[in-house]
């Protein structure tokens, strides 16, 4: 138990360092390459911070533990909105890009509904995995193409997205900073996850509950660290885009790849879990549309809902 606690503390320290490096490097790359910070958050940062979920789900799917793989993704998506966006908005109000409200959040809702339908029979086969992965490829291509057509966008309230500009220093240093950040995030998440799994196993929790709770929170720590650091640095496009992009990637990319590796069953992942994930996605849309800002009280609301969900799991 003591070793698990030590791993938890070390993981948090490494995660913070990785998040700081990833946010700095990604924001500079966005300026240099003429790609909006929102798209960087939706793709590069989101996929990088989701790498722990990817690694855990691929490994568990390969070992035949589909419940843990699916529970990891469903629990991570719930954690991303309820805990991470809740904490970030509670720390500082988050300006929400109009593109998120008009396209990205509705797309996240659609992806959640698709997963709800695919798991109606509690199985996820290779053909379904291929369909999900093809959706991810289309999503990435669309975001990159659109971002290069739009150099700046005005938002309600007079907020204007910064246009690309010259940044001092070298491109390779920014890219290296982002890569080092991802590596630190993965390492920190693995440390935290080792401690969490050790503690959870000692408590005798089944794989589905472990995946929905401790494993999901552990693999979501990169998103937590990145979004909190980005919010405190006023890089709100990265903070919110990271969460929305991660949730889309978790379903399309992670479950798509895991199902291609080995068909999975989702025994233990009940309809209430999938419905709650979808409910949080639906709730985020009106919250984001309200003044195009996630306010502190809305962050508290998300935190309360997440706390209630976790309580039902572990009670």
Tab-separated table of C-alpha atoms in Angstrom:
chain	number	residue	atom	x	y	z
A	1	UNK	CA	0.000	0.000	0.000
A	2	UNK	CA	2.840	2.427	0.884
A	3	UNK	CA	4.560	1.752	-2.426
A	4	UNK	CA	1.310	2.539	-4.218
A	5	UNK	CA	1.024	5.891	-2.442
A	6	UNK	CA	4.639	6.740	-3.374
A	7	UNK	CA	3.880	5.949	-7.031
A	8	UNK	CA	0.817	8.190	-6.882
A	9	UNK	CA	2.832	11.173	-5.593
A	10	UNK	CA	5.682	10.681	-8.076
A	11	UNK	CA	3.176	10.352	-10.891
A	12	UNK	CA	1.564	13.693	-10.072
A	13	UNK	CA	4.954	15.465	-10.042
A	14	UNK	CA	6.019	14.004	-13.392
A	15	UNK	CA	2.602	14.724	-14.906
A	16	UNK	CA	2.788	18.401	-14.022
A	17	UNK	CA	6.196	18.754	-15.661
A	18	UNK	CA	4.968	16.977	-18.778
A	19	UNK	CA	1.847	19.103	-19.003
A	20	UNK	CA	3.836	22.324	-18.745
A	21	UNK	CA	6.216	21.209	-21.504
A	22	UNK	CA	3.408	19.997	-23.785
A	23	UNK	CA	1.323	23.170	-23.436
A	24	UNK	CA	4.303	25.449	-24.098
A	25	UNK	CA	5.536	23.470	-27.091
A	26	UNK	CA	2.099	22.971	-28.650
A	27	UNK	CA	1.072	26.630	-28.307
A	28	UNK	CA	4.306	27.747	-30.007
A	29	UNK	CA	3.860	25.184	-32.795
A	30	UNK	CA	0.351	26.473	-33.436
A	31	UNK	CA	1.691	29.997	-33.954
A	32	UNK	CA	4.560	28.872	-36.189
A	33	UNK	CA	2.650	26.488	-38.464
A	34	UNK	CA	-0.458	28.603	-38.966
A	35	UNK	CA	-2.670	25.990	-37.278
A	36	UNK	CA	-5.092	27.312	-34.695
A	37	UNK	CA	-4.525	26.519	-31.044
A	38	UNK	CA	-7.977	24.935	-30.993
A	39	UNK	CA	-7.010	22.373	-33.629
A	40	UNK	CA	-3.709	21.698	-31.850
A	41	UNK	CA	-5.744	21.014	-28.715
A	42	UNK	CA	-8.225	18.821	-30.586
A	43	UNK	CA	-5.560	16.704	-32.281
A	44	UNK	CA	-1.899	16.806	-31.197
A	45	UNK	CA	-2.490	17.574	-27.500
A	46	UNK	CA	-5.651	15.453	-27.246
A	47	UNK	CA	-4.046	12.402	-28.855
A	48	UNK	CA	-0.865	12.835	-26.846
A	49	UNK	CA	-2.645	13.040	-23.518
A	50	UNK	CA	-4.826	10.048	-24.484
A	51	UNK	CA	-1.785	7.836	-25.052
A	52	UNK	CA	-2.067	6.225	-21.568
A	53	UNK	CA	-5.674	5.204	-22.300
A	54	UNK	CA	-4.506	3.834	-25.646
A	55	UNK	CA	-1.681	1.823	-24.114
A	56	UNK	CA	-3.849	0.406	-21.309
A	57	UNK	CA	-6.785	-0.465	-23.587
A	58	UNK	CA	-4.606	-2.138	-26.238
A	59	UNK	CA	-2.815	-4.206	-23.612
A	60	UNK	CA	-5.980	-5.258	-21.811
A	61	UNK	CA	-7.776	-6.038	-25.096
A	62	UNK	CA	-4.830	-8.190	-26.202
A	63	UNK	CA	-5.008	-10.051	-22.887
A	64	UNK	CA	-8.727	-10.669	-23.424
A	65	UNK	CA	-9.938	-8.290	-20.706
A	66	UNK	CA	-12.450	-6.329	-22.792
A	67	UNK	CA	-14.379	-5.099	-19.753
A	68	UNK	CA	-11.323	-3.251	-18.446
A	69	UNK	CA	-10.534	-1.807	-21.896
A	70	UNK	CA	-14.068	-0.527	-22.500
A	71	UNK	CA	-14.446	0.600	-18.887
A	72	UNK	CA	-11.209	2.569	-19.197
A	73	UNK	CA	-12.520	4.531	-22.194
A	74	UNK	CA	-16.051	5.081	-20.863
A	75	UNK	CA	-14.731	6.049	-17.428
A	76	UNK	CA	-12.083	8.336	-18.928
A	77	UNK	CA	-14.665	10.186	-21.028
A	78	UNK	CA	-16.822	10.683	-17.942
A	79	UNK	CA	-13.800	11.811	-15.939
A	80	UNK	CA	-12.659	14.206	-18.676
A	81	UNK	CA	-15.906	16.187	-18.639
A	82	UNK	CA	-17.036	15.803	-15.044
A	83	UNK	CA	-13.768	16.022	-13.134
A	84	UNK	CA	-11.256	17.713	-15.452
A	85	UNK	CA	-13.408	20.333	-17.169
A	86	UNK	CA	-15.158	20.850	-13.841
A	87	UNK	CA	-11.880	21.565	-12.051
A	88	UNK	CA	-10.515	23.725	-14.880
A	89	UNK	CA	-13.682	25.841	-15.031
A	90	UNK	CA	-13.739	26.114	-11.245
A	91	UNK	CA	-10.154	27.429	-11.291
A	92	UNK	CA	-10.852	30.004	-14.010
A	93	UNK	CA	-13.774	30.617	-16.411
A	94	UNK	CA	-13.030	29.010	-19.782
A	95	UNK	CA	-13.778	30.844	-23.033
A	96	UNK	CA	-15.294	28.353	-25.493
A	97	UNK	CA	-14.496	28.657	-29.205
A	98	UNK	CA	-17.562	28.888	-31.432
A	99	UNK	CA	-16.232	25.952	-33.467
A	100	UNK	CA	-16.523	23.762	-30.379
A	101	UNK	CA	-20.177	24.670	-29.900
A	102	UNK	CA	-21.169	24.383	-33.555
A	103	UNK	CA	-19.218	21.273	-34.534
A	104	UNK	CA	-16.857	19.590	-32.079
A	105	UNK	CA	-19.149	19.115	-29.078
A	106	UNK	CA	-22.064	17.895	-31.277
A	107	UNK	CA	-19.593	15.488	-32.887
A	108	UNK	CA	-18.543	14.249	-29.446
A	109	UNK	CA	-22.219	13.664	-28.638
A	110	UNK	CA	-22.678	11.752	-31.897
A	111	UNK	CA	-19.644	9.578	-31.164
A	112	UNK	CA	-21.026	8.812	-27.688
A	113	UNK	CA	-24.368	7.788	-29.200
A	114	UNK	CA	-22.609	5.591	-31.756
A	115	UNK	CA	-20.730	3.799	-28.978
A	116	UNK	CA	-23.972	3.396	-27.054
A	117	UNK	CA	-25.480	1.649	-30.086
A	118	UNK	CA	-22.440	-0.503	-30.840
A	119	UNK	CA	-22.284	-1.798	-27.261
A	120	UNK	CA	-25.998	-2.651	-27.127
A	121	UNK	CA	-25.024	-6.314	-27.584
A	122	UNK	CA	-22.015	-5.952	-25.214
A	123	UNK	CA	-19.559	-6.797	-28.009
A	124	UNK	CA	-17.214	-4.792	-30.241
A	125	UNK	CA	-15.955	-6.715	-33.289
A	126	UNK	CA	-13.198	-6.009	-35.814
A	127	UNK	CA	-15.605	-4.586	-38.418
A	128	UNK	CA	-16.932	-2.137	-35.830
A	129	UNK	CA	-13.374	-1.287	-34.824
A	130	UNK	CA	-12.484	-0.558	-38.458
A	131	UNK	CA	-15.508	1.720	-38.752
A	132	UNK	CA	-14.480	3.662	-35.642
A	133	UNK	CA	-10.870	3.999	-36.799
A	134	UNK	CA	-11.975	5.245	-40.235
A	135	UNK	CA	-14.034	7.883	-38.449
A	136	UNK	CA	-10.904	9.034	-36.601
A	137	UNK	CA	-8.954	9.420	-39.854
A	138	UNK	CA	-11.747	11.519	-41.370
A	139	UNK	CA	-11.916	13.645	-38.214
A	140	UNK	CA	-8.197	14.474	-38.267
A	141	UNK	CA	-8.146	15.312	-41.983
A	142	UNK	CA	-11.178	17.565	-41.647
A	143	UNK	CA	-9.714	19.519	-38.732
A	144	UNK	CA	-6.373	20.127	-40.432
A	145	UNK	CA	-7.949	21.197	-43.751
A	146	UNK	CA	-10.421	23.572	-42.118
A	147	UNK	CA	-7.796	25.096	-39.804
A	148	UNK	CA	-5.653	26.115	-42.764
A	149	UNK	CA	-8.588	27.892	-44.400
A	150	UNK	CA	-9.458	29.902	-41.326
A	151	UNK	CA	-6.700	32.164	-40.029
A	152	UNK	CA	-8.759	33.907	-37.388
A	153	UNK	CA	-12.291	33.788	-35.992
A	154	UNK	CA	-14.265	36.289	-33.958
A	155	UNK	CA	-16.180	35.063	-30.934
A	156	UNK	CA	-19.158	36.573	-29.088
A	157	UNK	CA	-18.108	39.113	-26.513
A	158	UNK	CA	-15.327	40.560	-28.636
A	159	UNK	CA	-12.855	37.760	-28.033
A	160	UNK	CA	-10.720	37.157	-31.123
A	161	UNK	CA	-8.503	34.174	-31.808
A	162	UNK	CA	-4.868	35.119	-32.181
A	163	UNK	CA	-3.500	34.829	-35.716
A	164	UNK	CA	-0.252	32.952	-36.421
A	165	UNK	CA	2.837	34.993	-35.671
A	166	UNK	CA	6.605	34.744	-35.534
A	167	UNK	CA	7.884	33.152	-32.343
A	168	UNK	CA	11.455	33.486	-31.096
A	169	UNK	CA	13.567	30.329	-30.951
A	170	UNK	CA	13.679	27.301	-33.227
A	171	UNK	CA	10.927	25.058	-34.515
A	172	UNK	CA	12.703	21.866	-33.472
A	173	UNK	CA	12.877	23.059	-29.863
A	174	UNK	CA	9.119	23.576	-29.748
A	175	UNK	CA	8.533	20.154	-31.312
A	176	UNK	CA	11.000	18.565	-28.888
A	177	UNK	CA	9.257	20.250	-25.964
A	178	UNK	CA	5.916	18.804	-27.054
A	179	UNK	CA	7.412	15.319	-27.516
A	180	UNK	CA	9.170	15.441	-24.125
A	181	UNK	CA	5.885	16.595	-22.582
A	182	UNK	CA	4.025	13.599	-23.996
A	183	UNK	CA	6.771	11.240	-22.787
A	184	UNK	CA	6.627	12.694	-19.272
A	185	UNK	CA	2.829	12.484	-19.274
A	186	UNK	CA	2.923	8.817	-20.240
A	187	UNK	CA	5.592	8.069	-17.634
A	188	UNK	CA	3.761	9.961	-14.909
A	189	UNK	CA	0.478	8.297	-15.782
A	190	UNK	CA	2.105	4.856	-15.625
A	191	UNK	CA	3.495	5.605	-12.168
A	192	UNK	CA	0.113	6.804	-10.961
A	193	UNK	CA	-1.684	3.921	-12.628
A	194	UNK	CA	0.600	1.343	-11.001
A	195	UNK	CA	-0.231	2.724	-7.584
A	196	UNK	CA	-3.952	3.009	-8.336
A	197	UNK	CA	-4.268	-0.526	-9.683
A	198	UNK	CA	-2.343	-1.914	-6.705
A	199	UNK	CA	-4.678	-0.169	-4.259
A	200	UNK	CA	-7.827	-1.048	-6.231
A	201	UNK	CA	-6.876	-4.722	-6.523
A	202	UNK	CA	-6.233	-4.883	-2.788
A	203	UNK	CA	-9.809	-3.663	-2.272
A	204	UNK	CA	-11.149	-6.509	-4.408
A	205	UNK	CA	-12.887	-4.377	-7.070
A	206	UNK	CA	-13.970	-6.205	-10.282
A	207	UNK	CA	-12.310	-5.213	-13.630
A	208	UNK	CA	-15.309	-3.184	-14.824
A	209	UNK	CA	-15.426	-1.028	-11.664
A	210	UNK	CA	-11.638	-0.698	-11.623
A	211	UNK	CA	-11.672	0.433	-15.264
A	212	UNK	CA	-14.490	2.933	-14.723
A	213	UNK	CA	-12.915	4.449	-11.613
A	214	UNK	CA	-9.231	4.185	-10.640
A	215	UNK	CA	-7.860	3.156	-14.050
A	216	UNK	CA	-9.962	5.803	-15.805
A	217	UNK	CA	-8.814	8.509	-13.405
A	218	UNK	CA	-5.207	7.357	-13.635
A	219	UNK	CA	-5.083	7.344	-17.432
A	220	UNK	CA	-6.951	10.681	-17.511
A	221	UNK	CA	-4.308	12.412	-15.398
A	222	UNK	CA	-2.465	13.726	-18.492
A	223	UNK	CA	-5.675	15.456	-19.606
A	224	UNK	CA	-6.155	16.747	-16.064
A	225	UNK	CA	-2.631	18.137	-15.794
A	226	UNK	CA	-2.638	19.566	-19.328
A	227	UNK	CA	-6.056	21.229	-19.097
A	228	UNK	CA	-5.384	22.723	-15.660
A	229	UNK	CA	-2.003	24.118	-16.741
A	230	UNK	CA	-3.492	25.424	-19.992
A	231	UNK	CA	-6.390	27.043	-18.122
A	232	UNK	CA	-4.065	28.740	-15.636
A	233	UNK	CA	-1.923	29.993	-18.555
A	234	UNK	CA	-5.095	31.308	-20.241
A	235	UNK	CA	-4.658	28.891	-23.168
A	236	UNK	CA	-8.360	28.026	-22.966
A	237	UNK	CA	-8.501	26.627	-26.520
A	238	UNK	CA	-6.019	23.976	-25.442
A	239	UNK	CA	-7.832	23.370	-22.144
A	240	UNK	CA	-11.278	22.738	-23.637
A	241	UNK	CA	-10.153	21.407	-27.028
A	242	UNK	CA	-7.950	18.860	-25.280
A	243	UNK	CA	-10.954	17.356	-23.462
A	244	UNK	CA	-13.326	17.301	-26.429
A	245	UNK	CA	-10.647	15.932	-28.739
A	246	UNK	CA	-9.588	13.318	-26.182
A	247	UNK	CA	-13.152	12.054	-25.784
A	248	UNK	CA	-13.550	11.726	-29.551
A	249	UNK	CA	-10.164	10.009	-29.862
A	250	UNK	CA	-10.888	7.650	-26.969
A	251	UNK	CA	-13.903	6.186	-28.744
A	252	UNK	CA	-12.807	6.350	-32.389
A	253	UNK	CA	-9.080	5.753	-32.003
A	254	UNK	CA	-8.585	3.730	-28.844
A	255	UNK	CA	-11.618	1.437	-28.969
A	256	UNK	CA	-11.283	1.249	-32.748
A	257	UNK	CA	-7.674	0.063	-32.500
A	258	UNK	CA	-8.370	-2.222	-29.525
A	259	UNK	CA	-11.243	-3.942	-31.357
A	260	UNK	CA	-9.021	-4.426	-34.418
A	261	UNK	CA	-6.399	-6.061	-32.212
A	262	UNK	CA	-8.947	-8.371	-30.631
A	263	UNK	CA	-12.777	-8.371	-30.552
A	264	UNK	CA	-14.017	-7.388	-27.103
A	265	UNK	CA	-16.941	-7.907	-24.789
A	266	UNK	CA	-18.070	-5.256	-22.322
A	267	UNK	CA	-19.467	-7.399	-19.529
A	268	UNK	CA	-19.900	-5.339	-16.374
A	269	UNK	CA	-20.217	-2.046	-18.273
A	270	UNK	CA	-23.914	-1.377	-17.858
A	271	UNK	CA	-26.338	0.853	-19.701
A	272	UNK	CA	-26.264	3.440	-16.838
A	273	UNK	CA	-22.516	3.977	-17.381
A	274	UNK	CA	-22.926	4.550	-21.123
A	275	UNK	CA	-25.973	6.755	-20.584
A	276	UNK	CA	-24.137	8.881	-18.016
A	277	UNK	CA	-21.233	9.384	-20.430
A	278	UNK	CA	-23.698	10.481	-23.110
A	279	UNK	CA	-25.615	12.682	-20.638
A	280	UNK	CA	-22.471	14.603	-19.687
A	281	UNK	CA	-21.649	15.121	-23.371
A	282	UNK	CA	-25.174	16.441	-23.982
A	283	UNK	CA	-25.022	18.687	-20.912
A	284	UNK	CA	-21.760	20.280	-22.049
A	285	UNK	CA	-23.422	21.764	-25.141
A	286	UNK	CA	-25.884	24.141	-23.398
A	287	UNK	CA	-23.258	24.989	-20.769
A	288	UNK	CA	-20.786	25.953	-23.496
A	289	UNK	CA	-23.415	27.911	-25.456
A	290	UNK	CA	-24.244	30.029	-22.406
A	291	UNK	CA	-22.115	33.081	-23.127
A	292	UNK	CA	-19.564	30.862	-24.868
A	293	UNK	CA	-17.904	30.456	-21.481
A	294	UNK	CA	-17.759	27.652	-18.936
A	295	UNK	CA	-18.354	29.530	-15.699
A	296	UNK	CA	-17.185	28.588	-12.218
A	297	UNK	CA	-20.641	27.497	-11.033
A	298	UNK	CA	-20.950	25.284	-14.118
A	299	UNK	CA	-17.614	23.709	-13.217
A	300	UNK	CA	-18.949	23.024	-9.713
A	301	UNK	CA	-22.055	21.412	-11.246
A	302	UNK	CA	-19.900	19.060	-13.326
A	303	UNK	CA	-17.835	18.176	-10.250
A	304	UNK	CA	-20.956	17.382	-8.216
A	305	UNK	CA	-22.326	15.130	-10.961
A	306	UNK	CA	-19.007	13.309	-11.273
A	307	UNK	CA	-18.709	12.840	-7.515
A	308	UNK	CA	-22.191	11.334	-7.407
A	309	UNK	CA	-21.322	8.924	-10.219
A	310	UNK	CA	-18.117	7.734	-8.522
A	311	UNK	CA	-20.001	7.283	-5.249
A	312	UNK	CA	-22.473	4.927	-6.946
A	313	UNK	CA	-19.554	2.874	-8.259
A	314	UNK	CA	-17.629	2.360	-5.041
A	315	UNK	CA	-20.376	2.305	-2.407
